[in-house]
Every structure is written in C-alpha cells, then in structure tokens.
Amino acid sequence: MRARTFASFAALATGWMLFSAASCPLIPDADTRTVELAVTGSAVQGFEARGIINTYDQSETFNLGDDINIRQILDDNGVDVADVTDISVANVYVRCTVPDPNPGRAITNTHVSVTAPGGGPQPLVDNFSLTVDTATDWTEVPLLPQGVNAINGVLDQLLSDLRAGSDSNLELGYSASGVSVPTGASSNFDWEIRLDLNIVGTVTVDIYH
Amino acid sequence: MAPMTTFRPRVRRLALTLGALGLFVLPWSAHAQLSAGVSGLTDDNAKGYLSPLPKAFSSVLNTSIFRSGDVPRQGLNFELGLSLMAVNFDDADRTYTATFSGPSDLESAEVPTVIGDTGAISRPGPAGTEHYFSGGFDIDNFSVGVPELRIGSIFGTRLAVRWIAVQLGDESDDLGDLELFGIGGQHSVSQYFPGLPVDLAVGGFYQTFKIGKDLLDTKALHFDVTGSKHFGVLEPYAAVGYDSFDMDLSYELSDGNQTVDKIAVNFDKETNAHLTAGLAANLPVVKLHIEYNLAAENALALGLCLGK
C-alpha cells in the first residue's frame, strides 16, 4: 500500500475509533430501563329504556373482577400485578347506541350514582343531558367527587385482591335517574355509560439504542 | 345489555413497534422489548408523546444517501454496502405540552415524550380524578443501519436502492413484517460544465418504511445537490438539500376477542433543509465514508461499501 493511501486510510480509521471511544451513537448500546407506564382500561354499562314515559329510574350491577379484566390488561402490556402502583378513575363518558324513533327524544336532568359493597349510593354524575334520537359519540359528563371516591375505594380493594392472587368478586352498582322528553310519549332507546380507569405500573425493558 | 371491557390501547403492539424502530434493519440485534403506555392520551397528546420519532426518522432515513458529486458519464460502477446513521435528541424533545381537563378548566402540563424521563406524571382532573401521562424510555440517541446498492452509469445517471424486509412475527399477536424500500438516483451536472472546479450532481431519493399492514407507515423524500473533489483516495463532499417526511401510526382497541375501535395518529408532514459535510475514502475495493448532517435532527453517518 502506498504511503499516501495508507495515511489517508489511517486518518479515516482514527476518526472512526475516536468516535467509538467517545460512545458514538452509531455503536449500538444496551441499557435497562424501568419505565412507569399508565394504561387505560374501560368498562361499559348499558341501559335500555323501553316503554318509559317521563321519568326513569334504572339500576344495574356489574362484577368488577369479571367485567374489568385488569389481569388481561396488565398481561397485554407486560406489567406484573406486583408492580402496579395505582388503579383509579380517569373519566366517565356516555353515548346513545340505539336511537329513539321519536324525533327530539332526549334524556335530561340525569343523575348517576354508584354503590360500593357495604356502602350506600354515592352521586357520580350530576345533571347531564343526552340527545337520544340519534346515535352519538362518547361524551364526557360532569363528575362528583363522592362517586369518584367510592369507585376508587373499590378499585383499591380490587388491586389488593389481585396482589393476593385471588379473583375479585367485588360488585359496583349503578343507578341512573332522569327525565325522558318529550313527555307523554313512550321511550325506546339504548344508552351506555363508560368508566375509564387509570392503571399505573412499572415495567423493566432492555433498550438497544 | 352485557357489560363490555375495552382496552385502550393495545399497548404491547405499540411497544413492539417502538422496539422495532430501535432495531430497524439490524436483524442480528436483539429486539428491545419496549412498552409504551398512553393512558389519558387524546390524539393530540399521543402525537406529542411520539413527537421525537418523525424528526429522528426523517433525519436518519434522509442521510447518507449521496456521498459524491462524481457520477461517471458512462461505464459500469457499483457499490454494495451498509450505512449506519444516528441522531442525538435535543433536550427539548424529552417533553411535550399535554392538554387535559383540569379541576375546573382545560389545563396543560409538560410531560415526558417517548424518549423522556421514565417516571409517569399525574395531574388532578375534575372531581378527584387523576390524569396520568406515561414515562418515556430515557433515550439520548437513535441509530439505524441500512443496506444499499448503487449502480451506474448511463448518460451521467446512477441508480440507488435501499431494501430490507424482516418478519417480526404474526400480525395478530406481534407486528407482522418490517420493510424498508428506497429508490432514487443522481445525475451529473458537471458533465455539462467541464470547467467546474468540483464534481457536481443532483439527486433524489424516495423511501418507504412500514411495519405490519398499517401499524406504522412512513414516507421520506430527499433532494439534494452534492459537490465533491478527489484528493487521491480521499474525497470530501458537501450537499445542500431538502427533506420531506410523513408518518402515520395506527393501533386497535380490543376487548380481547375482537377489534372494537381503530385509532389513527397522523403526524404533520416534516419538511426541512438538509446540509451535509462528509469525507469518503475510495480504496481499490472498499469505500468508507463519514458525514455529518444538519437536518430535522443533526445526524452522524458512517458507511462501508464494496464496489468499483
């Protein structure tokens, strides 16, 4: 190899090695990261309004352990139940799924309360209205702290049950009451309420960068 | 009506996507098993969380494409090799401004992006609720490797191609296929002006990078004017160019049994000026190059080719 060619090659190679020694980003590096993740789980409860005239008052109960599959959510996202730091209410939404054939049908002055095991009804959603003569998208509704706190208390117990390795049989009762307008005409529509939960935990991953 | 559970989103697939982005066409590297939580993220907040990625991708994909202004007028010449490109993220890329419903009004907070600090951030919402924003993966830089082929020349024009395809698993459970394809070329300008002191060429290159059927879909376009000059085996070069980059991400909400909704995150198109300064060593069989780029993110590239 000619001296001039060798010198040129040496210059380029030296530059390459200097970059390598200085933790050049071109040289892949492996690190471990413990990341705190926040994922969302949702549970939807449906209500059917059939033949109701003027006022309605409906109740449903669902089993948290069955209907909010926390274990599946955690498994899907690689989070171990022992690494979960919080499960809490994120938000509540409503929508109409099966519209009423009567134009102008709406529910007004609607209140939703929740009943935790061993407790009494606590107001969750206060005085909202929803058009139900057409199917709607999810709509955020105004919440009340009493209901939020009641659900959070149940979720704390649910998390304890999961950490203990037991399937939770905790139940949450929903009650919805309000006025269906126009009054004097029979109602025929379906609507849903969706509870979004925060599920926060840590996961350790290997990063190659 | 039976209660229904939904998941928002299928974070594991999003996480594997981010891991594949880190892996990116270096099949001998182990997968980075990343998990990215996007709880509480509206579409705008999801864009904010992932916002460093389009700029990083635009910079690395549109880098190390043309390394010489010398395109022979006629005759067989080819290069087959590998380019490694890397970007260092700015500190400003580690956070974004998230918006959310506060106790009484719409509020905002600075929270980690996907490359930011690892701790989640919580902010109070109305009526005792909490908004959580996931932590990031604390990444300072991002590197990729791409195999490529150059072949020419006819009438001072040379073709360039990049291609790799990797199967990352079944699309229903994992990501499906990863594929990068790029094609373009350079045309000699200096052939029309024999008295120019440097070799000069114009070039254009189009690339697509996809993961799965439509999990991640990117398109990159690069144009530049490259000038260079030979000093023995060394050939310094410089280029002035333009980059365009589109990135779309989509993921599904599932109840574990079926898809119940599909979320699409369509990033705004990235367009940037692109400046390059580099040095190539054209040895008899082996060609090496190193270059630095000022683009959407500043990028460093190294390459090795075998060719004539």
Coordinates of C-alpha atoms in Angstrom, one line a residue:
Chain A
M1 CA 0.0 0.0 0.0
R2 CA 1.3 3.4 -0.9
A3 CA 2.3 5.7 2.0
R4 CA -0.2 8.3 0.8
T5 CA -3.0 5.8 0.6
F6 CA -2.1 4.4 4.0
A7 CA -2.0 7.8 5.6
S8 CA -5.4 8.6 4.2
F9 CA -6.8 5.3 5.5
A10 CA -5.2 5.8 8.9
A11 CA -6.8 9.2 9.2
L12 CA -10.2 7.8 8.5
A13 CA -9.8 4.8 10.7
T14 CA -8.5 7.0 13.6
G15 CA -11.6 9.2 13.2
W16 CA -13.7 6.1 13.4
M17 CA -12.0 4.8 16.5
L18 CA -12.3 8.2 18.2
F19 CA -16.0 8.2 17.6
S20 CA -16.3 4.7 19.0
A21 CA -14.3 5.6 22.2
A22 CA -16.5 8.6 22.7
S23 CA -19.6 6.4 22.9
C24 CA -20.5 7.2 19.3
P25 CA -24.3 6.9 18.9
L26 CA -23.5 4.7 15.8
I27 CA -22.4 1.9 18.1
P28 CA -25.5 0.2 19.5
D29 CA -25.6 0.2 23.2
A30 CA -27.7 -1.9 25.5
D31 CA -29.3 -0.5 28.7
T32 CA -32.1 -1.4 31.1
R33 CA -34.9 1.0 31.8
T34 CA -37.6 0.8 34.4
V35 CA -40.5 2.8 33.0
E36 CA -43.6 3.9 34.7
L37 CA -46.5 3.3 32.4
A38 CA -50.1 4.5 32.5
V39 CA -52.6 2.4 30.6
T40 CA -56.3 2.8 30.4
G41 CA -58.9 0.1 30.9
S42 CA -62.6 0.7 30.2
A43 CA -65.9 -0.9 31.4
V44 CA -69.1 -0.1 29.7
Q45 CA -72.5 -0.5 31.3
G46 CA -75.6 -0.3 29.1
F47 CA -79.1 0.8 29.9
E48 CA -82.3 0.1 27.9
A49 CA -85.2 2.5 28.0
R50 CA -88.3 0.6 26.9
G51 CA -91.8 2.0 27.4
I52 CA -90.7 4.6 29.9
I53 CA -92.8 7.7 30.0
N54 CA -91.5 10.9 31.5
T55 CA -89.3 9.8 34.4
Y56 CA -87.0 6.8 34.6
D57 CA -85.0 5.2 37.3
Q58 CA -82.9 2.2 36.4
S59 CA -80.2 0.2 38.2
E60 CA -77.5 -2.3 37.1
T61 CA -74.8 -4.2 38.9
F62 CA -71.6 -5.5 37.5
N63 CA -68.8 -7.6 38.9
L64 CA -65.6 -5.7 38.8
G65 CA -63.5 -8.8 38.6
D66 CA -65.4 -10.2 35.7
D67 CA -66.2 -7.1 33.7
I68 CA -62.9 -5.1 34.1
N69 CA -60.3 -7.7 33.3
I70 CA -57.4 -6.0 35.0
R71 CA -55.2 -9.1 34.7
Q72 CA -55.7 -9.2 31.0
I73 CA -54.9 -5.5 30.6
L74 CA -51.7 -5.9 32.7
D75 CA -50.7 -9.1 30.8
D76 CA -51.3 -7.4 27.4
N77 CA -48.9 -4.6 28.5
G78 CA -46.3 -6.7 30.2
V79 CA -46.9 -5.2 33.7
D80 CA -46.8 -7.5 36.6
V81 CA -49.6 -7.1 39.2
A82 CA -47.0 -6.6 41.9
D83 CA -45.6 -3.6 40.0
V84 CA -49.0 -1.8 39.8
T85 CA -48.9 1.4 41.8
D86 CA -52.4 2.8 41.2
I87 CA -55.8 1.9 39.7
S88 CA -58.2 4.9 39.8
V89 CA -61.0 6.6 37.9
A90 CA -59.8 8.6 34.9
N91 CA -63.1 9.7 33.4
V92 CA -66.7 8.8 32.6
Y93 CA -68.5 9.1 29.2
V94 CA -72.0 8.4 27.9
R95 CA -73.4 7.8 24.5
C96 CA -76.6 6.7 22.8
T97 CA -76.3 3.4 20.9
V98 CA -79.8 2.7 19.7
P99 CA -81.7 5.9 18.9
D100 CA -85.3 6.6 19.8
P101 CA -87.6 6.7 16.8
N102 CA -89.3 9.8 18.3
P103 CA -87.5 13.0 16.9
G104 CA -86.3 15.2 19.6
R105 CA -86.0 12.5 22.2
A106 CA -83.5 13.3 24.9
I107 CA -82.8 12.5 28.5
T108 CA -82.4 15.4 30.8
N109 CA -81.7 16.1 34.4
T110 CA -80.0 12.7 34.5
H111 CA -78.1 11.7 37.6
V112 CA -76.0 8.6 38.1
S113 CA -74.9 7.2 41.4
V114 CA -72.7 4.3 42.4
T115 CA -73.0 1.9 45.3
A116 CA -69.9 0.2 46.6
P117 CA -70.0 -3.1 48.5
G118 CA -71.2 -2.3 52.1
G119 CA -71.9 1.3 51.3
G120 CA -74.8 3.5 50.2
P121 CA -75.4 5.2 46.9
Q122 CA -72.9 8.0 46.1
P123 CA -73.6 10.5 43.4
L124 CA -71.2 10.1 40.4
V125 CA -72.6 12.1 37.5
D126 CA -74.6 15.2 38.1
N127 CA -77.4 16.6 36.0
F128 CA -76.4 15.8 32.4
S129 CA -78.5 15.7 29.2
L130 CA -78.1 13.5 26.2
T131 CA -79.8 13.6 22.8
V132 CA -81.1 10.1 22.1
D133 CA -82.9 10.5 18.8
T134 CA -79.6 9.7 17.1
A135 CA -76.6 7.5 17.9
T136 CA -73.9 9.7 19.5
D137 CA -70.2 9.5 20.1
W138 CA -68.9 9.2 23.6
T139 CA -69.5 12.4 25.5
E140 CA -67.7 13.4 28.7
V141 CA -70.0 14.1 31.7
P142 CA -69.6 16.2 34.8
L143 CA -68.5 14.1 37.8
L144 CA -68.9 14.4 41.5
P145 CA -66.1 13.6 44.0
Q146 CA -68.4 11.4 46.2
G147 CA -68.9 8.8 43.4
V148 CA -65.3 9.0 42.2
N149 CA -64.0 8.3 45.7
A150 CA -66.4 5.4 46.2
I151 CA -65.2 3.8 43.0
N152 CA -61.6 4.5 43.8
G153 CA -62.1 2.7 47.2
V154 CA -63.5 -0.3 45.4
L155 CA -60.5 -0.3 43.0
D156 CA -58.1 -0.2 45.8
Q157 CA -59.7 -3.4 47.2
L158 CA -59.7 -4.9 43.7
L159 CA -55.9 -4.3 43.5
S160 CA -55.4 -5.8 46.9
D161 CA -57.3 -8.9 45.8
L162 CA -55.2 -9.2 42.6
R163 CA -52.0 -8.9 44.6
A164 CA -53.2 -11.6 46.9
G165 CA -53.7 -13.8 43.9
S166 CA -57.4 -14.1 44.4
D167 CA -60.2 -13.3 41.8
S168 CA -62.2 -10.4 42.9
N169 CA -65.9 -10.7 43.4
L170 CA -66.4 -7.0 44.1
E171 CA -69.6 -5.6 42.7
L172 CA -70.4 -2.0 41.8
G173 CA -74.0 -0.8 41.5
Y174 CA -75.0 1.9 39.0
S175 CA -78.3 3.8 39.3
A176 CA -79.5 6.3 36.7
S177 CA -82.5 8.5 37.0
G178 CA -83.8 11.4 35.0
V179 CA -86.5 12.7 32.7
S180 CA -87.2 11.5 29.1
V181 CA -88.5 14.1 26.8
P182 CA -90.8 14.7 25.1
T183 CA -93.0 13.7 27.9
G184 CA -96.2 11.8 27.4
A185 CA -94.6 9.5 24.8
S186 CA -93.1 6.1 25.3
S187 CA -89.3 5.8 25.2
N188 CA -87.4 3.3 23.1
F189 CA -83.7 3.8 23.1
D190 CA -80.4 2.4 24.5
W191 CA -77.6 4.3 26.0
E192 CA -74.3 3.4 27.7
I193 CA -72.0 4.8 30.4
R194 CA -68.3 4.1 30.1
L195 CA -65.9 4.2 33.1
D196 CA -62.3 4.7 32.1
L197 CA -59.6 3.6 34.6
N198 CA -56.0 4.6 35.0
I199 CA -53.8 1.6 35.6
V200 CA -50.3 2.7 36.5
G201 CA -47.3 0.3 37.0
T202 CA -43.7 -0.1 36.2
V203 CA -42.1 -2.3 33.6
T204 CA -38.4 -3.1 33.1
V205 CA -37.2 -3.3 29.5
D206 CA -34.0 -3.6 27.6
I207 CA -33.2 -0.8 25.3
Y208 CA -30.8 -1.1 22.3
H209 CA -30.0 2.4 21.0
Chain B
M1 CA -77.0 -5.3 27.8
A2 CA -73.9 -7.2 28.9
P3 CA -71.1 -5.1 30.2
M4 CA -68.1 -4.9 28.0
T5 CA -64.4 -4.4 28.7
T6 CA -62.3 -2.5 26.3
F7 CA -58.6 -1.9 26.3
R8 CA -57.1 1.5 25.3
P9 CA -54.9 0.8 23.5
R10 CA -53.1 -2.5 22.7
V11 CA -50.0 -1.0 24.2
R12 CA -47.9 -4.1 23.6
R13 CA -48.2 -3.7 19.8
L14 CA -47.3 -0.1 20.1
A15 CA -44.4 -1.0 22.4
L16 CA -43.1 -3.6 20.0
T17 CA -43.3 -1.0 17.2
L18 CA -41.1 1.3 19.2
G19 CA -38.8 -1.6 19.8
A20 CA -38.7 -2.4 16.1
L21 CA -37.9 1.2 15.4
G22 CA -34.9 0.9 17.6
L23 CA -34.0 -2.4 16.0
F24 CA -34.6 -1.2 12.5
V25 CA -33.0 -3.4 9.9
L26 CA -30.1 -4.7 12.0
P27 CA -31.5 -8.2 12.2
W28 CA -28.7 -9.5 14.3
S29 CA -29.5 -7.1 17.1
A30 CA -31.8 -8.3 19.8
H31 CA -35.3 -6.8 20.0
A32 CA -35.7 -4.1 22.5
Q33 CA -38.9 -5.1 24.4
L34 CA -40.3 -1.7 25.0
S35 CA -43.7 -1.0 26.5
A36 CA -45.3 2.4 26.0
G37 CA -48.3 3.4 28.0
V38 CA -50.6 6.0 26.5
S39 CA -53.2 6.3 29.2
G40 CA -55.1 9.5 29.1
L41 CA -53.8 10.4 25.6
T42 CA -56.0 12.2 23.2
D43 CA -54.9 12.0 19.6
D44 CA -53.0 15.3 20.1
N45 CA -51.4 14.0 23.2
A46 CA -50.4 10.8 21.5
K47 CA -48.8 12.8 18.8
G48 CA -46.9 14.8 21.5
Y49 CA -45.7 11.6 23.2
L50 CA -44.3 10.2 20.0
S51 CA -43.3 13.6 18.5
P52 CA -39.5 12.9 18.6
L53 CA -39.9 10.0 16.2
P54 CA -40.8 11.7 13.0
K55 CA -37.9 14.1 13.2
A56 CA -35.5 11.3 14.1
F57 CA -36.8 9.1 11.3
S58 CA -36.7 12.0 8.8
S59 CA -33.0 12.7 9.7
V60 CA -31.7 9.1 9.6
L61 CA -33.7 8.0 6.5
N62 CA -32.7 11.0 4.5
T63 CA -29.0 10.8 5.5
S64 CA -26.0 9.1 3.8
I65 CA -27.7 8.6 0.5
F66 CA -25.4 10.5 -1.9
R67 CA -21.8 10.7 -1.0
S68 CA -20.2 12.1 -4.1
G69 CA -20.8 14.6 -6.8
D70 CA -18.8 12.5 -9.2
V71 CA -21.1 10.4 -11.4
P72 CA -19.3 9.0 -14.4
R73 CA -20.9 9.7 -17.7
Q74 CA -20.7 6.1 -18.9
G75 CA -19.4 2.8 -17.7
L76 CA -20.1 0.2 -15.0
N77 CA -19.7 1.3 -11.4
F78 CA -21.4 -0.1 -8.4
E79 CA -21.3 -0.1 -4.6
L80 CA -22.9 -2.6 -2.3
G81 CA -22.7 -1.8 1.4
L82 CA -24.1 -0.7 4.7
S83 CA -24.7 2.7 6.1
L84 CA -25.1 3.4 9.8
M85 CA -26.9 6.6 10.8
A86 CA -27.6 8.1 14.2
V87 CA -29.2 11.2 15.7
N88 CA -28.8 12.7 19.1
F89 CA -32.0 14.0 20.5
D90 CA -32.3 17.5 21.8
D91 CA -33.3 18.1 25.5
A92 CA -36.3 19.9 24.1
D93 CA -37.5 16.6 22.6
R94 CA -37.8 15.0 26.0
T95 CA -41.1 16.7 26.9
Y96 CA -44.2 17.9 25.3
T97 CA -47.2 20.0 26.4
A98 CA -50.1 17.8 27.1
T99 CA -53.6 19.2 27.5
F100 CA -56.3 17.7 29.7
S101 CA -59.4 18.6 31.7
G102 CA -58.4 20.1 35.0
P103 CA -60.5 20.6 38.1
S104 CA -62.3 23.5 36.6
D105 CA -60.9 24.1 33.1
L106 CA -58.7 22.9 30.3
E107 CA -55.2 22.8 31.5
S108 CA -51.7 21.9 30.2
A109 CA -48.6 20.3 31.6
E110 CA -45.1 19.4 30.5
V111 CA -44.8 15.6 30.4
P112 CA -42.3 13.1 29.1
T113 CA -42.2 12.1 25.5
V114 CA -41.3 8.6 24.4
I115 CA -37.6 9.5 24.8
G116 CA -38.0 11.4 28.1
D117 CA -37.7 10.6 31.7
T118 CA -39.0 7.3 32.9
G119 CA -41.4 8.5 35.6
A120 CA -45.1 8.9 34.9
I121 CA -46.6 12.3 35.6
S122 CA -50.1 12.8 37.3
R123 CA -52.2 15.8 37.3
P124 CA -55.6 16.3 39.1
G125 CA -58.7 16.2 37.0
P126 CA -62.2 17.2 37.9
A127 CA -64.0 15.7 41.0
G128 CA -60.9 13.9 42.4
T129 CA -59.9 12.1 39.2
E130 CA -56.3 11.9 38.1
H131 CA -54.8 12.2 34.6
Y132 CA -51.7 10.1 34.2
F133 CA -49.1 10.5 31.5
S134 CA -46.6 7.7 31.0
G135 CA -42.9 8.0 31.4
G136 CA -40.5 7.6 28.5
F137 CA -37.5 5.4 27.8
D138 CA -34.8 7.9 28.6
I139 CA -33.1 7.7 25.2
D140 CA -30.5 10.1 24.1
N141 CA -29.8 8.9 20.6
F142 CA -31.3 6.7 17.9
S143 CA -29.3 4.7 15.3
V144 CA -30.2 2.7 12.3
G145 CA -28.4 0.6 9.7
V146 CA -29.4 0.2 6.1
P147 CA -28.1 -2.0 3.3
E148 CA -27.9 -0.2 -0.1
L149 CA -26.8 -0.6 -3.7
R150 CA -25.6 1.9 -6.2
I151 CA -25.2 1.1 -9.8
G152 CA -24.4 3.2 -12.9
S153 CA -23.8 4.9 -15.2
I154 CA -25.7 5.9 -18.3
F155 CA -25.6 9.5 -19.5
G156 CA -24.2 10.6 -16.2
T157 CA -27.0 9.0 -14.2
R158 CA -26.7 6.4 -11.4
L159 CA -29.3 4.4 -9.6
A160 CA -29.5 4.0 -5.8
V161 CA -31.6 1.4 -4.0
R162 CA -32.2 0.5 -0.3
W163 CA -34.2 -2.5 0.8
I164 CA -34.6 -4.8 3.7
A165 CA -37.5 -6.9 4.9
V166 CA -37.7 -8.6 8.3
Q167 CA -40.5 -10.8 9.7
L168 CA -41.3 -9.7 13.2
G169 CA -44.0 -12.3 13.9
D170 CA -47.6 -12.9 13.3
E171 CA -49.5 -9.7 12.8
S172 CA -52.4 -10.7 15.1
D173 CA -50.1 -11.0 18.1
D174 CA -47.0 -9.2 17.2
L175 CA -46.1 -6.7 14.5
G176 CA -46.1 -8.6 11.2
D177 CA -43.4 -7.6 8.7
L178 CA -41.0 -4.7 8.7
E179 CA -40.0 -3.4 5.3
L180 CA -37.8 -0.6 4.1
F181 CA -37.6 0.3 0.5
G182 CA -35.9 3.2 -1.2
I183 CA -35.1 4.1 -4.7
G184 CA -33.6 7.1 -6.4
G185 CA -30.7 8.4 -8.4
Q186 CA -28.1 11.0 -9.1
H187 CA -27.5 12.9 -12.3
S188 CA -24.2 14.5 -13.1
V189 CA -24.3 18.3 -13.5
S190 CA -20.6 18.8 -14.0
Q191 CA -20.7 16.8 -17.3
Y192 CA -22.4 19.8 -18.8
F193 CA -19.8 22.2 -17.4
P194 CA -16.4 20.7 -17.9
G195 CA -14.6 23.6 -16.3
L196 CA -16.2 23.3 -12.9
P197 CA -13.6 23.0 -10.1
V198 CA -15.7 20.4 -8.3
D199 CA -17.8 17.4 -9.3
L200 CA -21.5 18.3 -9.0
A201 CA -24.6 16.2 -9.2
V202 CA -28.3 16.5 -8.3
G203 CA -30.1 13.6 -6.7
G204 CA -33.5 12.5 -5.5
F205 CA -34.5 9.5 -3.3
Y206 CA -37.8 8.2 -2.1
Q207 CA -38.2 5.7 0.7
T208 CA -41.0 3.9 2.5
F209 CA -40.7 2.2 5.8
K210 CA -43.6 0.1 7.1
I211 CA -44.4 -2.2 10.0
G212 CA -47.3 -4.5 9.7
K213 CA -50.3 -4.0 7.4
D214 CA -50.7 -0.4 8.6
L215 CA -49.3 -0.2 12.1
L216 CA -46.6 2.2 11.1
D217 CA -46.4 3.8 7.6
T218 CA -43.7 6.3 6.7
K219 CA -42.7 8.0 3.5
A220 CA -39.5 10.0 3.1
L221 CA -38.3 12.2 0.1
H222 CA -34.9 13.7 -0.3
F223 CA -33.5 16.0 -2.9
D224 CA -30.0 17.5 -2.9
V225 CA -27.1 18.9 -4.9
T226 CA -23.9 17.2 -4.0
G227 CA -20.4 18.6 -4.7
S228 CA -17.1 16.8 -4.1
K229 CA -13.5 16.7 -5.2
H230 CA -10.9 14.0 -5.3
F231 CA -7.6 14.3 -3.4
G232 CA -6.0 10.9 -4.0
V233 CA -8.2 8.3 -2.4
L234 CA -9.9 11.0 -0.2
E235 CA -12.9 12.7 -1.5
P236 CA -14.5 15.4 0.7
Y237 CA -18.1 16.2 -0.2
A238 CA -20.9 18.6 0.8
A239 CA -24.5 18.8 -0.1
V240 CA -27.5 21.2 0.2
G241 CA -30.9 19.5 0.1
Y242 CA -34.5 19.2 1.2
D243 CA -36.3 16.5 3.2
S244 CA -39.9 15.6 3.4
F245 CA -41.3 13.0 5.8
D246 CA -44.7 11.6 6.5
M247 CA -45.5 9.2 9.4
D248 CA -48.8 7.6 10.3
L249 CA -49.4 5.2 13.2
S250 CA -52.5 3.2 13.9
Y251 CA -53.5 0.8 16.6
E252 CA -56.6 -1.1 17.6
L253 CA -58.7 -1.2 20.7
S254 CA -59.8 -4.7 21.5
D255 CA -61.9 -6.4 24.1
G256 CA -59.7 -9.4 23.9
N257 CA -61.9 -11.0 21.4
Q258 CA -62.3 -8.6 18.6
T259 CA -61.4 -5.1 17.4
V260 CA -63.8 -2.5 18.8
D261 CA -62.2 0.6 17.5
K262 CA -59.2 1.7 15.5
I263 CA -57.1 4.7 16.5
A264 CA -55.1 6.6 13.9
V265 CA -52.3 9.1 14.7
N266 CA -51.4 11.1 11.6
F267 CA -48.4 13.2 12.2
D268 CA -47.9 16.5 10.4
K269 CA -45.6 16.3 7.4
E270 CA -42.0 17.2 8.4
T271 CA -40.1 19.3 5.9
N272 CA -36.6 20.5 6.5
A273 CA -33.5 21.9 4.8
H274 CA -30.7 19.4 4.9
L275 CA -26.9 20.3 4.9
T276 CA -24.2 17.6 4.7
A277 CA -20.5 17.6 5.1
G278 CA -18.5 14.4 4.7
L279 CA -15.4 12.6 3.8
A280 CA -15.1 9.5 1.7
A281 CA -12.1 7.2 1.2
N282 CA -12.2 5.4 -2.1
L283 CA -9.8 2.5 -1.7
P284 CA -9.4 -0.1 -4.5
V285 CA -12.3 -2.4 -3.4
V286 CA -13.5 -0.8 -0.2
K287 CA -15.1 2.6 0.1
L288 CA -15.6 4.2 3.5
H289 CA -17.4 7.4 4.3
I290 CA -18.3 9.5 7.3
E291 CA -20.6 12.5 7.3
Y292 CA -22.4 15.0 9.5
N293 CA -25.8 16.3 8.7
L294 CA -27.8 19.3 9.8
A295 CA -31.5 18.4 9.2
A296 CA -34.6 17.9 11.3
E297 CA -32.2 16.4 13.9
N298 CA -28.5 16.5 13.5
A299 CA -27.3 13.1 12.3
L300 CA -24.0 11.3 12.0
A301 CA -23.4 8.6 9.5
L302 CA -20.7 6.0 8.7
G303 CA -20.7 3.7 5.8
L304 CA -18.8 0.8 4.2
C305 CA -19.2 -0.4 0.7
L306 CA -17.6 -2.9 -1.6
G307 CA -17.5 -1.8 -5.2
K308 CA -15.9 -0.5 -8.3

